[in-house]
mmCIF file of C-alpha atoms in Angstrom:
data_model
loop_
_atom_site.group_PDB
_atom_site.id
_atom_site.type_symbol
_atom_site.label_atom_id
_atom_site.label_comp_id
_atom_site.label_asym_id
_atom_site.label_seq_id
_atom_site.Cartn_x
_atom_site.Cartn_y
_atom_site.Cartn_z
ATOM 1 C CA UNK A 1 0.005 -0.004 -0.004
ATOM 2 C CA UNK A 2 1.000 3.629 -0.295
ATOM 3 C CA UNK A 3 0.709 4.153 3.503
ATOM 4 C CA UNK A 4 3.762 5.921 4.729
ATOM 5 C CA UNK A 5 4.752 7.891 7.884
ATOM 6 C CA UNK A 6 7.707 8.178 10.039
ATOM 7 C CA UNK A 7 8.978 5.332 12.251
ATOM 8 C CA UNK A 8 5.856 5.669 14.361
ATOM 9 C CA UNK A 9 3.606 4.819 11.361
ATOM 10 C CA UNK A 10 4.799 1.208 10.688
ATOM 11 C CA UNK A 11 5.234 2.241 7.122
ATOM 12 C CA UNK A 12 4.800 -0.193 4.325
ATOM 13 C CA UNK A 13 6.533 -0.199 0.864
ATOM 14 C CA UNK A 14 5.169 1.928 -1.966
ATOM 15 C CA UNK A 15 5.056 1.993 -5.761
ATOM 16 C CA UNK A 16 7.616 2.619 -8.458
ATOM 17 C CA UNK A 17 7.715 6.280 -9.430
ATOM 18 C CA UNK A 18 10.430 8.112 -11.319
ATOM 19 C CA UNK A 19 12.921 10.565 -9.770
ATOM 20 C CA UNK A 20 11.583 13.946 -8.695
ATOM 21 C CA UNK A 21 12.199 15.964 -11.979
ATOM 22 C CA UNK A 22 10.752 13.074 -13.951
ATOM 23 C CA UNK A 23 8.137 12.181 -11.298
ATOM 24 C CA UNK A 24 5.295 12.109 -13.758
ATOM 25 C CA UNK A 25 6.124 8.837 -15.593
ATOM 26 C CA UNK A 26 2.516 7.988 -14.807
ATOM 27 C CA UNK A 27 0.711 11.176 -15.808
ATOM 28 C CA UNK A 28 -2.813 9.993 -15.240
ATOM 29 C CA UNK A 29 -3.128 12.179 -12.132
ATOM 30 C CA UNK A 30 -1.978 15.278 -14.049
ATOM 31 C CA UNK A 31 -4.487 14.683 -16.806
ATOM 32 C CA UNK A 32 -7.239 14.206 -14.239
ATOM 33 C CA UNK A 33 -6.266 17.383 -12.425
ATOM 34 C CA UNK A 34 -6.292 19.310 -15.628
ATOM 35 C CA UNK A 35 -9.691 18.034 -16.393
ATOM 36 C CA UNK A 36 -10.925 19.214 -12.979
ATOM 37 C CA UNK A 37 -11.594 15.700 -11.658
ATOM 38 C CA UNK A 38 -8.780 15.829 -9.110
ATOM 39 C CA UNK A 39 -8.043 18.707 -6.788
ATOM 40 C CA UNK A 40 -5.594 19.347 -3.989
ATOM 41 C CA UNK A 41 -6.350 21.394 -0.823
ATOM 42 C CA UNK A 42 -4.345 22.094 2.276
ATOM 43 C CA UNK A 43 -6.413 22.350 5.470
ATOM 44 C CA UNK A 44 -6.114 22.058 9.227
ATOM 45 C CA UNK A 45 -8.338 21.591 12.272
ATOM 46 C CA UNK A 46 -9.861 25.089 11.981
ATOM 47 C CA UNK A 47 -13.399 24.142 13.005
ATOM 48 C CA UNK A 48 -14.935 24.427 9.538
ATOM 49 C CA UNK A 49 -17.408 21.590 9.175
ATOM 50 C CA UNK A 50 -16.319 20.523 5.749
ATOM 51 C CA UNK A 51 -12.680 20.481 6.749
ATOM 52 C CA UNK A 52 -13.459 18.327 9.793
ATOM 53 C CA UNK A 53 -15.306 15.793 7.654
ATOM 54 C CA UNK A 54 -12.383 15.705 5.240
ATOM 55 C CA UNK A 55 -9.860 15.246 8.124
ATOM 56 C CA UNK A 56 -11.884 12.347 9.457
ATOM 57 C CA UNK A 57 -11.922 10.763 5.968
ATOM 58 C CA UNK A 58 -8.196 11.017 5.922
ATOM 59 C CA UNK A 59 -7.946 9.574 9.343
ATOM 60 C CA UNK A 60 -9.971 6.571 8.204
ATOM 61 C CA UNK A 61 -7.713 6.016 5.125
ATOM 62 C CA UNK A 62 -4.600 6.108 7.365
ATOM 63 C CA UNK A 63 -6.182 3.728 9.888
ATOM 64 C CA UNK A 64 -7.115 1.311 7.134
ATOM 65 C CA UNK A 65 -3.711 1.343 5.504
ATOM 66 C CA UNK A 66 -1.902 1.152 8.857
ATOM 67 C CA UNK A 67 -3.924 -1.333 10.848
ATOM 68 C CA UNK A 68 -1.240 -1.678 13.531
ATOM 69 C CA UNK A 69 -1.281 2.019 14.286
ATOM 70 C CA UNK A 70 -3.431 2.893 17.286
ATOM 71 C CA UNK A 71 -6.420 4.845 16.042
ATOM 72 C CA UNK A 72 -6.387 7.283 18.950
ATOM 73 C CA UNK A 73 -2.822 8.120 18.000
ATOM 74 C CA UNK A 74 -3.831 8.783 14.406
ATOM 75 C CA UNK A 75 -6.663 11.017 15.468
ATOM 76 C CA UNK A 76 -4.400 12.988 17.766
ATOM 77 C CA UNK A 77 -1.836 13.688 14.992
ATOM 78 C CA UNK A 78 -4.342 14.387 12.230
ATOM 79 C CA UNK A 79 -6.457 16.667 14.438
ATOM 80 C CA UNK A 80 -3.491 18.420 16.084
ATOM 81 C CA UNK A 81 -4.093 22.137 15.428
ATOM 82 C CA UNK A 82 -0.316 22.575 14.870
ATOM 83 C CA UNK A 83 -0.554 20.117 11.930
ATOM 84 C CA UNK A 84 -1.736 20.662 8.405
ATOM 85 C CA UNK A 85 -2.859 18.150 5.832
ATOM 86 C CA UNK A 86 -2.529 18.352 2.057
ATOM 87 C CA UNK A 87 -5.575 16.480 0.804
ATOM 88 C CA UNK A 88 -6.179 14.916 -2.602
ATOM 89 C CA UNK A 89 -9.887 14.997 -3.452
ATOM 90 C CA UNK A 90 -11.576 13.167 -6.284
ATOM 91 C CA UNK A 91 -15.385 13.585 -6.808
ATOM 92 C CA UNK A 92 -15.662 15.319 -3.508
ATOM 93 C CA UNK A 93 -14.120 12.375 -1.686
ATOM 94 C CA UNK A 94 -10.663 12.331 0.026
ATOM 95 C CA UNK A 95 -8.548 9.650 -1.666
ATOM 96 C CA UNK A 96 -5.195 10.494 -0.050
ATOM 97 C CA UNK A 97 -3.302 13.044 1.981
ATOM 98 C CA UNK A 98 -0.072 14.050 3.655
ATOM 99 C CA UNK A 99 -0.119 15.272 7.303
ATOM 100 C CA UNK A 100 2.840 17.455 8.265
ATOM 101 C CA UNK A 101 3.839 19.941 10.983
ATOM 102 C CA UNK A 102 5.398 23.150 9.690
ATOM 103 C CA UNK A 103 8.145 24.687 12.019
ATOM 104 C CA UNK A 104 8.074 28.127 10.331
ATOM 105 C CA UNK A 105 10.589 29.598 12.744
ATOM 106 C CA UNK A 106 13.075 27.002 11.611
ATOM 107 C CA UNK A 107 11.923 26.982 7.911
ATOM 108 C CA UNK A 108 11.304 23.200 7.782
ATOM 109 C CA UNK A 109 8.380 20.868 8.153
ATOM 110 C CA UNK A 110 8.036 17.339 9.500
ATOM 111 C CA UNK A 111 5.988 14.865 7.458
ATOM 112 C CA UNK A 112 3.917 12.645 9.726
ATOM 113 C CA UNK A 113 1.745 10.570 7.413
ATOM 114 C CA UNK A 114 1.662 10.089 3.629
ATOM 115 C CA UNK A 115 -1.181 7.906 2.522
ATOM 116 C CA UNK A 116 -3.177 6.964 -0.647
ATOM 117 C CA UNK A 117 -6.398 4.909 -0.594
ATOM 118 C CA UNK A 118 -5.933 1.411 -1.971
ATOM 119 C CA UNK A 119 -8.010 1.683 -5.096
ATOM 120 C CA UNK A 120 -6.277 4.823 -6.250
ATOM 121 C CA UNK A 121 -2.654 3.491 -6.034
ATOM 122 C CA UNK A 122 -0.247 2.972 -8.941
ATOM 123 C CA UNK A 123 -1.555 5.977 -10.717
ATOM 124 C CA UNK A 124 1.247 8.538 -9.901
ATOM 125 C CA UNK A 125 -0.931 10.252 -7.228
ATOM 126 C CA UNK A 126 1.674 10.015 -4.467
ATOM 127 C CA UNK A 127 4.107 12.039 -6.591
ATOM 128 C CA UNK A 128 1.537 14.507 -7.566
ATOM 129 C CA UNK A 129 0.396 15.001 -3.884
ATOM 130 C CA UNK A 130 3.939 15.518 -2.768
ATOM 131 C CA UNK A 131 4.499 18.128 -5.510
ATOM 132 C CA UNK A 132 1.486 20.046 -4.347
ATOM 133 C CA UNK A 133 2.698 19.871 -0.753
ATOM 134 C CA UNK A 134 6.152 21.187 -1.748
ATOM 135 C CA UNK A 135 4.585 24.097 -3.666
ATOM 136 C CA UNK A 136 2.271 25.029 -0.797
ATOM 137 C CA UNK A 137 5.010 24.724 1.797
ATOM 138 C CA UNK A 138 7.257 27.021 -0.291
ATOM 139 C CA UNK A 139 4.584 29.614 -1.072
ATOM 140 C CA UNK A 140 2.460 29.721 2.059
ATOM 141 C CA UNK A 141 4.611 28.355 4.938
ATOM 142 C CA UNK A 142 7.922 29.706 3.582
ATOM 143 C CA UNK A 143 9.636 26.360 4.332
ATOM 144 C CA UNK A 144 12.929 25.369 2.711
ATOM 145 C CA UNK A 145 13.152 21.748 3.812
ATOM 146 C CA UNK A 146 11.008 18.684 4.826
ATOM 147 C CA UNK A 147 12.194 16.083 7.321
ATOM 148 C CA UNK A 148 10.701 12.740 8.084
ATOM 149 C CA UNK A 149 11.620 9.545 9.801
ATOM 150 C CA UNK A 150 11.211 6.508 7.523
ATOM 151 C CA UNK A 151 11.775 2.781 8.292
ATOM 152 C CA UNK A 152 13.604 0.542 5.827
ATOM 153 C CA UNK A 153 10.512 -0.227 3.864
ATOM 154 C CA UNK A 154 9.717 3.385 3.178
ATOM 155 C CA UNK A 155 13.216 4.710 2.499
ATOM 156 C CA UNK A 156 13.115 3.952 -1.311
ATOM 157 C CA UNK A 157 9.670 5.426 -1.646
ATOM 158 C CA UNK A 158 10.798 8.769 -0.165
ATOM 159 C CA UNK A 159 13.997 8.719 -2.266
ATOM 160 C CA UNK A 160 11.766 8.627 -5.325
ATOM 161 C CA UNK A 161 9.904 11.667 -3.954
ATOM 162 C CA UNK A 162 13.144 13.665 -3.733
ATOM 163 C CA UNK A 163 14.263 12.761 -0.195
ATOM 164 C CA UNK A 164 17.750 11.810 0.817
ATOM 165 C CA UNK A 165 19.379 10.326 3.839
ATOM 166 C CA UNK A 166 22.157 12.845 3.540
ATOM 167 C CA UNK A 167 21.025 15.587 5.919
ATOM 168 C CA UNK A 168 22.345 19.018 4.892
ATOM 169 C CA UNK A 169 20.459 20.987 7.538
ATOM 170 C CA UNK A 170 22.638 21.601 10.566
ATOM 171 C CA UNK A 171 21.478 19.694 13.628
ATOM 172 C CA UNK A 172 20.943 22.870 15.605
ATOM 173 C CA UNK A 173 18.078 23.850 13.308
ATOM 174 C CA UNK A 174 15.955 20.703 13.802
ATOM 175 C CA UNK A 175 17.167 19.254 17.048
ATOM 176 C CA UNK A 176 14.455 19.556 19.678
ATOM 177 C CA UNK A 177 11.758 20.272 17.147
ATOM 178 C CA UNK A 178 11.273 16.680 16.091
ATOM 179 C CA UNK A 179 11.644 13.566 18.110
ATOM 180 C CA UNK A 180 14.329 10.934 17.403
ATOM 181 C CA UNK A 181 13.102 7.369 16.660
ATOM 182 C CA UNK A 182 15.196 4.212 16.809
ATOM 183 C CA UNK A 183 15.136 1.868 13.940
ATOM 184 C CA UNK A 184 14.331 4.553 11.403
ATOM 185 C CA UNK A 185 16.193 6.735 9.046
ATOM 186 C CA UNK A 186 15.942 10.558 9.176
ATOM 187 C CA UNK A 187 15.422 11.835 5.626
ATOM 188 C CA UNK A 188 15.461 15.344 4.133
ATOM 189 C CA UNK A 189 13.993 16.940 1.119
ATOM 190 C CA UNK A 190 15.170 20.415 -0.008
ATOM 191 C CA UNK A 191 12.561 22.642 -1.534
ATOM 192 C CA UNK A 192 13.766 24.651 -4.491
ATOM 193 C CA UNK A 193 11.971 28.026 -4.517
ATOM 194 C CA UNK A 194 12.797 28.473 -8.241
ATOM 195 C CA UNK A 195 10.995 25.359 -9.292
ATOM 196 C CA UNK A 196 7.213 25.337 -9.795
ATOM 197 C CA UNK A 197 6.411 21.876 -8.615
ATOM 198 C CA UNK A 198 2.747 21.828 -9.732
ATOM 199 C CA UNK A 199 3.849 22.491 -13.330
ATOM 200 C CA UNK A 200 6.183 19.464 -13.482
ATOM 201 C CA UNK A 201 3.788 17.236 -15.566
ATOM 202 C CA UNK A 202 3.303 19.964 -18.147
ATOM 203 C CA UNK A 203 6.971 20.729 -18.171
ATOM 204 C CA UNK A 204 7.857 17.031 -18.685
ATOM 205 C CA UNK A 205 5.319 16.665 -21.478
ATOM 206 C CA UNK A 206 6.708 19.744 -23.247
ATOM 207 C CA UNK A 207 10.312 18.534 -22.992
ATOM 208 C CA UNK A 208 9.326 15.057 -24.137
ATOM 209 C CA UNK A 209 7.546 16.482 -27.146
ATOM 210 C CA UNK A 210 10.501 18.713 -28.062
ATOM 211 C CA UNK A 211 12.899 15.833 -27.737
ATOM 212 C CA UNK A 212 10.772 13.613 -30.029
ATOM 213 C CA UNK A 213 10.505 16.331 -32.586
ATOM 214 C CA UNK A 214 14.236 16.750 -32.600
ATOM 215 C CA UNK A 215 14.807 13.041 -32.785
ATOM 216 C CA UNK A 216 12.535 12.848 -35.805
ATOM 217 C CA UNK A 217 14.600 15.611 -37.477
ATOM 218 C CA UNK A 218 17.802 13.731 -37.087
ATOM 219 C CA UNK A 219 16.581 10.179 -37.489
ATOM 220 C CA UNK A 220 14.260 8.064 -39.827
ATOM 221 C CA UNK A 221 13.295 5.774 -37.014
ATOM 222 C CA UNK A 222 9.665 6.936 -37.140
ATOM 223 C CA UNK A 223 9.334 5.756 -40.796
ATOM 224 C CA UNK A 224 7.495 2.413 -41.143
ATOM 225 C CA UNK A 225 8.551 0.312 -44.139
ATOM 226 C CA UNK A 226 6.346 -2.549 -45.579
ATOM 227 C CA UNK A 227 7.313 -6.110 -44.512
ATOM 228 C CA UNK A 228 8.267 -8.978 -46.793
ATOM 229 C CA UNK A 229 6.216 -11.870 -47.652
ATOM 230 C CA UNK A 230 8.165 -15.031 -46.851
ATOM 231 C CA UNK A 231 6.673 -18.338 -48.139
ATOM 232 C CA UNK A 232 7.985 -21.067 -45.909
ATOM 233 C CA UNK A 233 8.363 -24.763 -46.332
ATOM 234 C CA UNK A 234 8.503 -27.277 -43.480
ATOM 235 C CA UNK A 235 10.615 -26.313 -40.444
ATOM 236 C CA UNK A 236 10.295 -22.633 -41.322
ATOM 237 C CA UNK A 237 12.744 -22.842 -44.227
ATOM 238 C CA UNK A 238 12.082 -20.101 -46.852
ATOM 239 C CA UNK A 239 10.794 -21.347 -50.267
ATOM 240 C CA UNK A 240 13.392 -19.239 -51.960
ATOM 241 C CA UNK A 241 16.462 -17.298 -50.718
ATOM 242 C CA UNK A 242 15.811 -13.732 -49.803
ATOM 243 C CA UNK A 243 18.567 -11.161 -50.477
ATOM 244 C CA UNK A 244 19.313 -9.109 -47.437
ATOM 245 C CA UNK A 245 19.622 -5.982 -49.535
ATOM 246 C CA UNK A 246 16.020 -6.447 -50.721
ATOM 247 C CA UNK A 247 14.624 -5.994 -47.145
ATOM 248 C CA UNK A 248 12.830 -2.640 -47.190
ATOM 249 C CA UNK A 249 14.381 0.007 -45.002
ATOM 250 C CA UNK A 250 17.536 -2.005 -44.206
ATOM 251 C CA UNK A 251 19.839 0.248 -46.227
ATOM 252 C CA UNK A 252 18.177 3.341 -44.965
ATOM 253 C CA UNK A 253 18.903 2.147 -41.376
ATOM 254 C CA UNK A 254 22.605 2.189 -42.220
ATOM 255 C CA UNK A 255 23.204 -1.544 -43.147
ATOM 256 C CA UNK A 256 26.152 -2.154 -45.445
ATOM 257 C CA UNK A 257 27.129 -5.337 -47.358
ATOM 258 C CA UNK A 258 30.188 -5.862 -45.180
ATOM 259 C CA UNK A 259 27.877 -6.564 -42.232
ATOM 260 C CA UNK A 260 26.640 -9.677 -43.917
ATOM 261 C CA UNK A 261 27.329 -12.873 -41.956
ATOM 262 C CA UNK A 262 28.624 -10.855 -38.897
ATOM 263 C CA UNK A 263 28.391 -12.870 -35.762
ATOM 264 C CA UNK A 264 29.683 -12.642 -32.209
ATOM 265 C CA UNK A 265 31.578 -15.980 -32.849
ATOM 266 C CA UNK A 266 34.416 -16.861 -35.235
ATOM 267 C CA UNK A 267 35.260 -20.086 -36.953
ATOM 268 C CA UNK A 268 38.894 -21.116 -36.696
ATOM 269 C CA UNK A 269 39.497 -21.315 -40.456
ATOM 270 C CA UNK A 270 37.849 -18.102 -41.311
ATOM 271 C CA UNK A 271 38.513 -16.125 -44.398
ATOM 272 C CA UNK A 272 41.181 -13.526 -44.573
ATOM 273 C CA UNK A 273 38.724 -10.654 -44.264
ATOM 274 C CA UNK A 274 37.999 -11.803 -40.727
ATOM 275 C CA UNK A 275 34.479 -13.035 -41.593
ATOM 276 C CA UNK A 276 33.621 -16.713 -41.126
ATOM 277 C CA UNK A 277 33.723 -18.941 -44.211
ATOM 278 C CA UNK A 278 30.210 -20.139 -44.770
ATOM 279 C CA UNK A 279 31.193 -23.697 -45.612
ATOM 280 C CA UNK A 280 33.391 -23.874 -42.486
ATOM 281 C CA UNK A 281 30.504 -22.510 -40.489
ATOM 282 C CA UNK A 282 28.144 -25.135 -41.936
ATOM 283 C CA UNK A 283 30.514 -27.962 -41.025
ATOM 284 C CA UNK A 284 30.988 -26.650 -37.477
ATOM 285 C CA UNK A 285 27.203 -26.485 -36.992
ATOM 286 C CA UNK A 286 26.921 -30.054 -38.356
ATOM 287 C CA UNK A 287 29.538 -31.326 -35.992
ATOM 288 C CA UNK A 288 27.795 -29.587 -33.071
ATOM 289 C CA UNK A 289 24.464 -31.062 -34.063
ATOM 290 C CA UNK A 290 25.968 -34.598 -34.238
ATOM 291 C CA UNK A 291 27.650 -34.297 -30.963
ATOM 292 C CA UNK A 292 24.476 -33.251 -29.305
ATOM 293 C CA UNK A 293 22.353 -36.002 -30.999
ATOM 294 C CA UNK A 294 24.867 -38.638 -29.643
ATOM 295 C CA UNK A 295 24.597 -37.233 -26.118
ATOM 296 C CA UNK A 296 23.206 -39.826 -23.715
ATOM 297 C CA UNK A 297 20.445 -37.449 -22.618
ATOM 298 C CA UNK A 298 19.438 -36.312 -26.071
ATOM 299 C CA UNK A 299 16.644 -38.819 -26.720
ATOM 300 C CA UNK A 300 13.655 -36.690 -25.569
ATOM 301 C CA UNK A 301 14.704 -33.883 -27.854
ATOM 302 C CA UNK A 302 15.307 -35.694 -31.114
ATOM 303 C CA UNK A 303 11.732 -35.451 -32.509
ATOM 304 C CA UNK A 304 8.959 -32.832 -32.209
ATOM 305 C CA UNK A 305 6.559 -33.277 -29.293
ATOM 306 C CA UNK A 306 3.525 -35.330 -30.249
ATOM 307 C CA UNK A 307 0.403 -33.346 -29.466
ATOM 308 C CA UNK A 308 -1.586 -36.624 -29.080
ATOM 309 C CA UNK A 309 0.677 -37.692 -26.209
ATOM 310 C CA UNK A 310 0.985 -34.232 -24.672
ATOM 311 C CA UNK A 311 -2.188 -32.311 -25.538
ATOM 312 C CA UNK A 312 -1.462 -29.033 -23.830
ATOM 313 C CA UNK A 313 2.232 -28.809 -24.921
ATOM 314 C CA UNK A 314 1.574 -26.361 -27.744
ATOM 315 C CA UNK A 315 -0.752 -24.283 -25.658
ATOM 316 C CA UNK A 316 2.166 -23.522 -23.313
ATOM 317 C CA UNK A 317 5.198 -23.704 -25.684
ATOM 318 C CA UNK A 318 4.454 -21.218 -28.456
ATOM 319 C CA UNK A 319 7.887 -21.546 -30.209
ATOM 320 C CA UNK A 320 8.694 -25.294 -30.220
ATOM 321 C CA UNK A 321 11.977 -26.705 -31.520
ATOM 322 C CA UNK A 322 13.820 -30.056 -31.575
ATOM 323 C CA UNK A 323 16.999 -31.608 -33.047
ATOM 324 C CA UNK A 324 15.152 -32.955 -36.159
ATOM 325 C CA UNK A 325 13.861 -29.481 -37.070
ATOM 326 C CA UNK A 326 17.264 -28.021 -36.491
ATOM 327 C CA UNK A 327 18.827 -30.521 -38.771
ATOM 328 C CA UNK A 328 16.282 -29.813 -41.540
ATOM 329 C CA UNK A 329 16.968 -26.132 -41.195
ATOM 330 C CA UNK A 330 20.730 -26.808 -41.186
ATOM 331 C CA UNK A 331 20.638 -28.935 -44.329
ATOM 332 C CA UNK A 332 18.601 -26.392 -46.238
ATOM 333 C CA UNK A 333 21.648 -24.027 -46.095
ATOM 334 C CA UNK A 334 19.195 -21.117 -46.126
ATOM 335 C CA UNK A 335 18.263 -20.754 -42.509
ATOM 336 C CA UNK A 336 21.317 -20.530 -40.315
ATOM 337 C CA UNK A 337 23.392 -17.880 -41.914
ATOM 338 C CA UNK A 338 25.228 -17.150 -38.550
ATOM 339 C CA UNK A 339 26.221 -19.315 -35.650
ATOM 340 C CA UNK A 340 24.097 -17.063 -33.383
ATOM 341 C CA UNK A 341 20.898 -18.241 -35.113
ATOM 342 C CA UNK A 342 21.889 -21.847 -34.709
ATOM 343 C CA UNK A 343 22.774 -21.470 -31.011
ATOM 344 C CA UNK A 344 19.431 -19.636 -30.422
ATOM 345 C CA UNK A 345 17.519 -22.611 -31.603
ATOM 346 C CA UNK A 346 19.699 -25.014 -29.607
ATOM 347 C CA UNK A 347 19.175 -23.013 -26.453
ATOM 348 C CA UNK A 348 15.424 -22.929 -26.912
ATOM 349 C CA UNK A 349 15.212 -26.698 -26.803
ATOM 350 C CA UNK A 350 16.419 -26.634 -23.179
ATOM 351 C CA UNK A 351 14.359 -23.495 -22.248
ATOM 352 C CA UNK A 352 11.214 -25.076 -23.531
ATOM 353 C CA UNK A 353 11.868 -28.311 -21.774
ATOM 354 C CA UNK A 354 12.447 -26.494 -18.426
ATOM 355 C CA UNK A 355 9.449 -24.273 -18.961
ATOM 356 C CA UNK A 356 7.017 -27.106 -19.598
ATOM 357 C CA UNK A 357 8.360 -29.770 -17.283
ATOM 358 C CA UNK A 358 8.674 -29.785 -13.447
ATOM 359 C CA UNK A 359 12.251 -29.724 -12.229
ATOM 360 C CA UNK A 360 11.749 -33.295 -10.718
ATOM 361 C CA UNK A 361 10.937 -34.883 -14.071
ATOM 362 C CA UNK A 362 13.133 -36.978 -16.251
ATOM 363 C CA UNK A 363 12.745 -34.455 -19.196
ATOM 364 C CA UNK A 364 13.820 -31.530 -17.023
ATOM 365 C CA UNK A 365 16.903 -33.392 -15.790
ATOM 366 C CA UNK A 366 17.844 -34.361 -19.457
ATOM 367 C CA UNK A 367 17.631 -30.696 -20.483
ATOM 368 C CA UNK A 368 19.841 -29.651 -17.608
#
């Protein structure tokens, strides 16, 4: 859950959100806010009926997300007149909030609770909520820093919201204003007064759009070329050879003829140009295939799996392969143009076997 507080809050782990300046990887909350379906409001226990109802709603969310937290303790912190709560409201219902205590004389605030209701998690709301809190704290409370105590499960979440365990504030500023807690890490977030935190989603969208426009000016990666119609025989062997240079878009992507037959492996008797001789490569793959087929555990992999014997095999294994099929492809001299392609098929034999069979079975052990 997205229920976080300091060490007192028995905090639980949160979601994955990008770093502060890119903290709108999930921009759903920004779009909803722009459309008026999501609003943020900072309130306190000021006696206003609507505010009191919203604070009670926030208290209920915190209590639900932190069941081990004493409810009286939650009420005391949320309703404390020295505390403020930044609420996130959707359709006039509180869906999350951050309770904090501003120490305006020291220019920092202590975050007490940070909580999002369960059904609204994984939408980027936590980041958006924190951005609004930072903006409000900077504009209204004149704060320069936030401090909070986080246990191990909450540290990474706060790091993603711009907090760090490297405390730059001198101890004299905050000592005595917040209580120390054992088993928790004190974390700090510096508020940049030059940054408009509530405009981050729009800024990121603008930067992303400009980058994409620039990439399209310098690259042809956005151009989509037509595919090629490959008529295949048994074992996936092409009916007729296809010239690499005839593949649409390949030359435009920077391919040159000297890349043909390039592989991460080399045959010992390669040509003088440093590229593997095709005949030598074919013989090498033949020798590898024969060595595998003679292996004492090769028997289960010599023929395709019979669907009558194993009815659900092809429902689970979508890219089947076996030694017989590899041999047919090898002897066509049209399929394995590099050793990498041959090894990929060989490896898939074992991956398929380990995927379908339990590790205690004979077939799994043979694959291993």
